[in-house]
Short mmCIF file of C-alpha atoms in Angstrom, two decimals:
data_model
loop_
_atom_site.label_atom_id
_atom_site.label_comp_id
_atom_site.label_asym_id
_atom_site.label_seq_id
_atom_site.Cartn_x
_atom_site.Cartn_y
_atom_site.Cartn_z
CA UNK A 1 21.16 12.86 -5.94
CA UNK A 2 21.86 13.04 -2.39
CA UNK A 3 20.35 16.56 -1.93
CA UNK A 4 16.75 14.92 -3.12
CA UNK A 5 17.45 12.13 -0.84
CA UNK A 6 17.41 14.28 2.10
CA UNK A 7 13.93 15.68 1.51
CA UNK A 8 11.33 15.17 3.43
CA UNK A 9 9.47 13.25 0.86
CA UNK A 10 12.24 11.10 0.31
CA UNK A 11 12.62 10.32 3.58
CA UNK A 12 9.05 9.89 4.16
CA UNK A 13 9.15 7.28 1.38
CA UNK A 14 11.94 5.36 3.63
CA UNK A 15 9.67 5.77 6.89
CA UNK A 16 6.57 4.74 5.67
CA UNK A 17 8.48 0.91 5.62
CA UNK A 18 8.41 0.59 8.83
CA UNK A 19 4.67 0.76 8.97
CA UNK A 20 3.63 -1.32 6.23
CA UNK A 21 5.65 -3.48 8.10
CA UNK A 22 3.61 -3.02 11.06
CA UNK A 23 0.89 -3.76 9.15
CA UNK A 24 1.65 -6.80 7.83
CA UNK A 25 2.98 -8.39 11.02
CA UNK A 26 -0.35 -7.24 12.34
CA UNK A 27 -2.27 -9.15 9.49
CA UNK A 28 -0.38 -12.23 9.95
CA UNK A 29 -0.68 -12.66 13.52
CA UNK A 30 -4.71 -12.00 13.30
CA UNK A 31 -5.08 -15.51 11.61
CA UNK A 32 -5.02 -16.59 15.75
CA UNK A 33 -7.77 -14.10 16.04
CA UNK A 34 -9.81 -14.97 12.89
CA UNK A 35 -9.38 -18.95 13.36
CA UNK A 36 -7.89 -18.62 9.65
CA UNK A 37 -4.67 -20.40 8.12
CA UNK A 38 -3.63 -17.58 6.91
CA UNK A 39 -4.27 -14.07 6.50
CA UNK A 40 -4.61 -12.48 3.33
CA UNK A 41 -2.53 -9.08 2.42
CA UNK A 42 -2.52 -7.27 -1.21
CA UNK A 43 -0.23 -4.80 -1.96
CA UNK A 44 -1.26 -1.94 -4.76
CA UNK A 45 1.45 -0.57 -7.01
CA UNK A 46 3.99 -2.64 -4.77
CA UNK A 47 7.56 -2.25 -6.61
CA UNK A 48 9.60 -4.83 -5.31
CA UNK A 49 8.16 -5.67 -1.85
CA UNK A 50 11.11 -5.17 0.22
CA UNK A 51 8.92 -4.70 3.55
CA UNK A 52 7.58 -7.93 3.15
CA UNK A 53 11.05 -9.27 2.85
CA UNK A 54 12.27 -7.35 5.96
CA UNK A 55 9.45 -8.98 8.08
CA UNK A 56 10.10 -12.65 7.01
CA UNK A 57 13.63 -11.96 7.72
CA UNK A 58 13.05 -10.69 11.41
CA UNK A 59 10.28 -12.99 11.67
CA UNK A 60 10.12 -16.14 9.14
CA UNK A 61 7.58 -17.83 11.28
CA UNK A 62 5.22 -15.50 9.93
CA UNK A 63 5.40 -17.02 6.50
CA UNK A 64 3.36 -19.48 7.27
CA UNK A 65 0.96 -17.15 7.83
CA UNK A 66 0.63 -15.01 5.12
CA UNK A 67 -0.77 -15.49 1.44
CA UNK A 68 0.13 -12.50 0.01
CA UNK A 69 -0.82 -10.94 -3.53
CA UNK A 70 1.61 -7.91 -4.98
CA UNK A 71 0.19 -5.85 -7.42
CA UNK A 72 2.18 -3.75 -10.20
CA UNK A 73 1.91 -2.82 -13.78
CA UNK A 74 5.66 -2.97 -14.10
CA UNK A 75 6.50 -6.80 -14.92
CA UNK A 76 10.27 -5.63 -14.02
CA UNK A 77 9.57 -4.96 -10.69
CA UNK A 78 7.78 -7.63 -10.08
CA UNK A 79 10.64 -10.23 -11.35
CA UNK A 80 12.82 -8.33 -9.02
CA UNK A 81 10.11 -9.03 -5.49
CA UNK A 82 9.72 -12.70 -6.92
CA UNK A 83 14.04 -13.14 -7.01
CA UNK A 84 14.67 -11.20 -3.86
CA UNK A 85 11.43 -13.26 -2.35
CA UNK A 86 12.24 -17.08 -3.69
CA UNK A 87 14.18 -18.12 -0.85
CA UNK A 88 11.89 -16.96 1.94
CA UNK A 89 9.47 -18.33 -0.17
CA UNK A 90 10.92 -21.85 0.47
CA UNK A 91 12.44 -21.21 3.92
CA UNK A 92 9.40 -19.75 5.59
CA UNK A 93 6.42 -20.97 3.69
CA UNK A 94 4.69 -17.77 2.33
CA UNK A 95 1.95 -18.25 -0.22
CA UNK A 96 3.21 -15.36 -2.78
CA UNK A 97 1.39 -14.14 -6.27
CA UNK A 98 2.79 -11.27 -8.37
CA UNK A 99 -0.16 -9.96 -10.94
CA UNK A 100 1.17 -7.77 -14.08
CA UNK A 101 -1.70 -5.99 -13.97
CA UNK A 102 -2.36 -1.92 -14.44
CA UNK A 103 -5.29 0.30 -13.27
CA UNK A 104 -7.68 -0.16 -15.91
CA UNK A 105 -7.50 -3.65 -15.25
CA UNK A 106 -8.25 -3.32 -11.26
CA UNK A 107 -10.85 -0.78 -12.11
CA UNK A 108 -12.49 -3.77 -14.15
CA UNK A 109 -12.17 -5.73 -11.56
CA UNK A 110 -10.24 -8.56 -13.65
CA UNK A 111 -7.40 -9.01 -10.87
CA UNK A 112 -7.74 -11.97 -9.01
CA UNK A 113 -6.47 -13.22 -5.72
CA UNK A 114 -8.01 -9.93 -3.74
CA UNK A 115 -11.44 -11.56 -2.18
CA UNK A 116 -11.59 -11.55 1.53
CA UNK A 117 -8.51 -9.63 2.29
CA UNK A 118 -7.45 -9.05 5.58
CA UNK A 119 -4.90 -5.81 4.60
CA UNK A 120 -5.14 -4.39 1.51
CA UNK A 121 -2.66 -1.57 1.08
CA UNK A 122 -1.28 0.68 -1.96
CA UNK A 123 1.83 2.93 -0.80
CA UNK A 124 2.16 5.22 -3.96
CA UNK A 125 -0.31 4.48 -6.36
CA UNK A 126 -3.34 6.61 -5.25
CA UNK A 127 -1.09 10.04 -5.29
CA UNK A 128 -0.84 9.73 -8.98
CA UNK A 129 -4.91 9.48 -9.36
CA UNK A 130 -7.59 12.00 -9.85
CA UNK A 131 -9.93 11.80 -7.49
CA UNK A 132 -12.64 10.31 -9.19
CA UNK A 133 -10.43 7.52 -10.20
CA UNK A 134 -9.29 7.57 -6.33
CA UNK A 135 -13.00 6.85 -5.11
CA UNK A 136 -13.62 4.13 -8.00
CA UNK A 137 -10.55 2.61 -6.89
CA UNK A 138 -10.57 2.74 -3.45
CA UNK A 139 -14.04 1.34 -3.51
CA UNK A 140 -13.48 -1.56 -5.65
CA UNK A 141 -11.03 -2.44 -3.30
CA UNK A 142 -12.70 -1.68 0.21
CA UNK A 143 -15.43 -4.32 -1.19
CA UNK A 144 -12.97 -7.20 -1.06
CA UNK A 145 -12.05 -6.79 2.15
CA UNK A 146 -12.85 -9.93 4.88
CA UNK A 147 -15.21 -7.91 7.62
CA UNK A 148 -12.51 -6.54 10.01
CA UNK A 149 -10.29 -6.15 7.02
CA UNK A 150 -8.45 -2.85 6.31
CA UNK A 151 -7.40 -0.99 3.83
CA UNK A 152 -4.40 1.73 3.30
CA UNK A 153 -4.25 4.45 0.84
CA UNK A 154 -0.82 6.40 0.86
CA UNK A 155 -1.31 10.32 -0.18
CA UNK A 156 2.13 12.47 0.01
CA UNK A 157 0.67 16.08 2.31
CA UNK A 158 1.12 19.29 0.65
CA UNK A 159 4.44 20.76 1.67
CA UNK A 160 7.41 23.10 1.21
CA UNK A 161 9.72 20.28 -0.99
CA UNK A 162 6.81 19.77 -3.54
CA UNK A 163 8.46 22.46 -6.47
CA UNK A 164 12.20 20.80 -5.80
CA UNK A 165 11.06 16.86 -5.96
CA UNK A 166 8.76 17.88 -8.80
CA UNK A 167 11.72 20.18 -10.71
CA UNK A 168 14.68 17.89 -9.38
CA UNK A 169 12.88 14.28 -9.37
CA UNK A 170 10.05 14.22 -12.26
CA UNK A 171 8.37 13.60 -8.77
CA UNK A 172 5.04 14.95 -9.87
CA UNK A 173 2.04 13.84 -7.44
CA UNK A 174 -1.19 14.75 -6.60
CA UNK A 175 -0.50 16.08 -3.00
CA UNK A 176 -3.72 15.69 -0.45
CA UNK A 177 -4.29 16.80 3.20
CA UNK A 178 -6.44 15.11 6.01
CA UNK A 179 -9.28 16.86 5.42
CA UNK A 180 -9.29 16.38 1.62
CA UNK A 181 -8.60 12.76 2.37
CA UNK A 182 -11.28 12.32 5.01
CA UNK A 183 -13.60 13.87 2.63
CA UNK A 184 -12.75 10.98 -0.14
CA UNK A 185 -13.41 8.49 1.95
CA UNK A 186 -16.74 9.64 2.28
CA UNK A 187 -17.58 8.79 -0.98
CA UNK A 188 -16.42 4.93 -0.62
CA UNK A 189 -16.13 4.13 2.97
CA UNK A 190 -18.99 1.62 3.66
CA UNK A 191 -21.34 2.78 6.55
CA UNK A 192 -20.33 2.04 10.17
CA UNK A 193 -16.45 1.60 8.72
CA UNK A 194 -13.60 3.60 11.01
CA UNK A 195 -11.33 5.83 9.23
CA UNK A 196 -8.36 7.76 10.09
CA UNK A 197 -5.65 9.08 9.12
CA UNK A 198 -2.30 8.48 9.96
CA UNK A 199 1.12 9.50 8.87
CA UNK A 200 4.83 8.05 8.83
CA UNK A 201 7.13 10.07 11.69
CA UNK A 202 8.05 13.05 9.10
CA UNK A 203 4.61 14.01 8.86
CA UNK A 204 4.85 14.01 5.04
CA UNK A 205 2.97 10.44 3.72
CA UNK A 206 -0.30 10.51 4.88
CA UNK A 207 -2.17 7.06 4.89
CA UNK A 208 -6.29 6.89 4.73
CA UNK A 209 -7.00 3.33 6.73
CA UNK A 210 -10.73 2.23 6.18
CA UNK A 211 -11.75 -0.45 8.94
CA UNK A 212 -14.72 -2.44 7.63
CA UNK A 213 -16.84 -3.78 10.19
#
């Protein structure tokens, strides 16, 4: 529906590409940093991946830089990163694993590939989650995290479109603000980490980025 399109949360959905894209390139290019091969990245509930597509296909160099693990209960969206994926796969040399895996199974800690993670980030997974399973979560994955690591939890604000994407999409979240976000990450954050939060340019996805020292 093009009405629900226009929406701020829609569109936030569309902006918050451009940083995960950010953050990947930014993960890649630390291997130069680190002294490492390559730089690990996991993506969290991570549908079909197309940011990491968009950066191999501005910059395929990075490929050869990145090992990175997506993460999604949905074994249909994850056939559909791994087809769009398979020739930048070959062309550029990125180390790729899709895991069919769901929360329960992160929570037990059964996923694999996560240890010493440069970026770990989860776009719109964490919105759906009370927030005790938010701080088990989040903390399970802050702990695999290589020191200087980061990770990024995506939280859609409170805000005026919440009873039309909720009525019109079967959009229904679990909306946070800074404050209830900063307060969160008190629970998990290990000491001495830096967090912030930051937000795509509508102002409507928030994102709670945990620096480990």
């Amino acid at each position: 529906d093009l009405f629900v399109c226009q929406l701020p949360p829609a569109q936030a959905v569309v902006n918050r590409m451009q940083l995960m894209q950010l953050w990947i390139e930014k993960a890649a290019l630390s291997t130069t940093s680190l002294a490492k091969e390559r730089a690990k990245v996991a993506s969290i509930g991570s549908g079909p991946g197309v940011e990491l597509e968009e950066v191999l296909t501005r910059h395929p160099a990075l490929g050869a830089m990145l090992d990175v693990t997506f993460v999604d209960q949905d074994p249909g969206s994850l056939a559909h990163a791994e087809q769009r994926l398979s020739p930048l796969v070959s062309r550029t040399g990125l180390q790729l694993t899709a895991s069919c895996e769901d929360v329960r199974s992160l929570l037990r800690d059964e996923v694999e590939g996560l240890e010493d993670s440069q970026l770990i980030y989860s776009a719109g997974l964490f919105d759906y989650l009370d927030d005790n399973v938010f701080i088990r979560l989040a903390r399970l994955l802050v702990s695999k995290l290589a020191p200087g690591g980061v990770l990024k939890i995506g939280n859609m604000r409170k805000m005026t479109a919440r009873a039309a994407m909720e009525y019109m999409a079967n959009w229904d979240l679990i909306y946070r603000d800074e404050a209830q976000l900063f307060a969160l990450a008190t629970e998990f954050a290990p000491e001495g980490a830096d967090v912030v939060v930051e937000e795509e340019a509508a102002g409507v996805n928030l994102f709670l980025s945990v620096t480990v020292k």
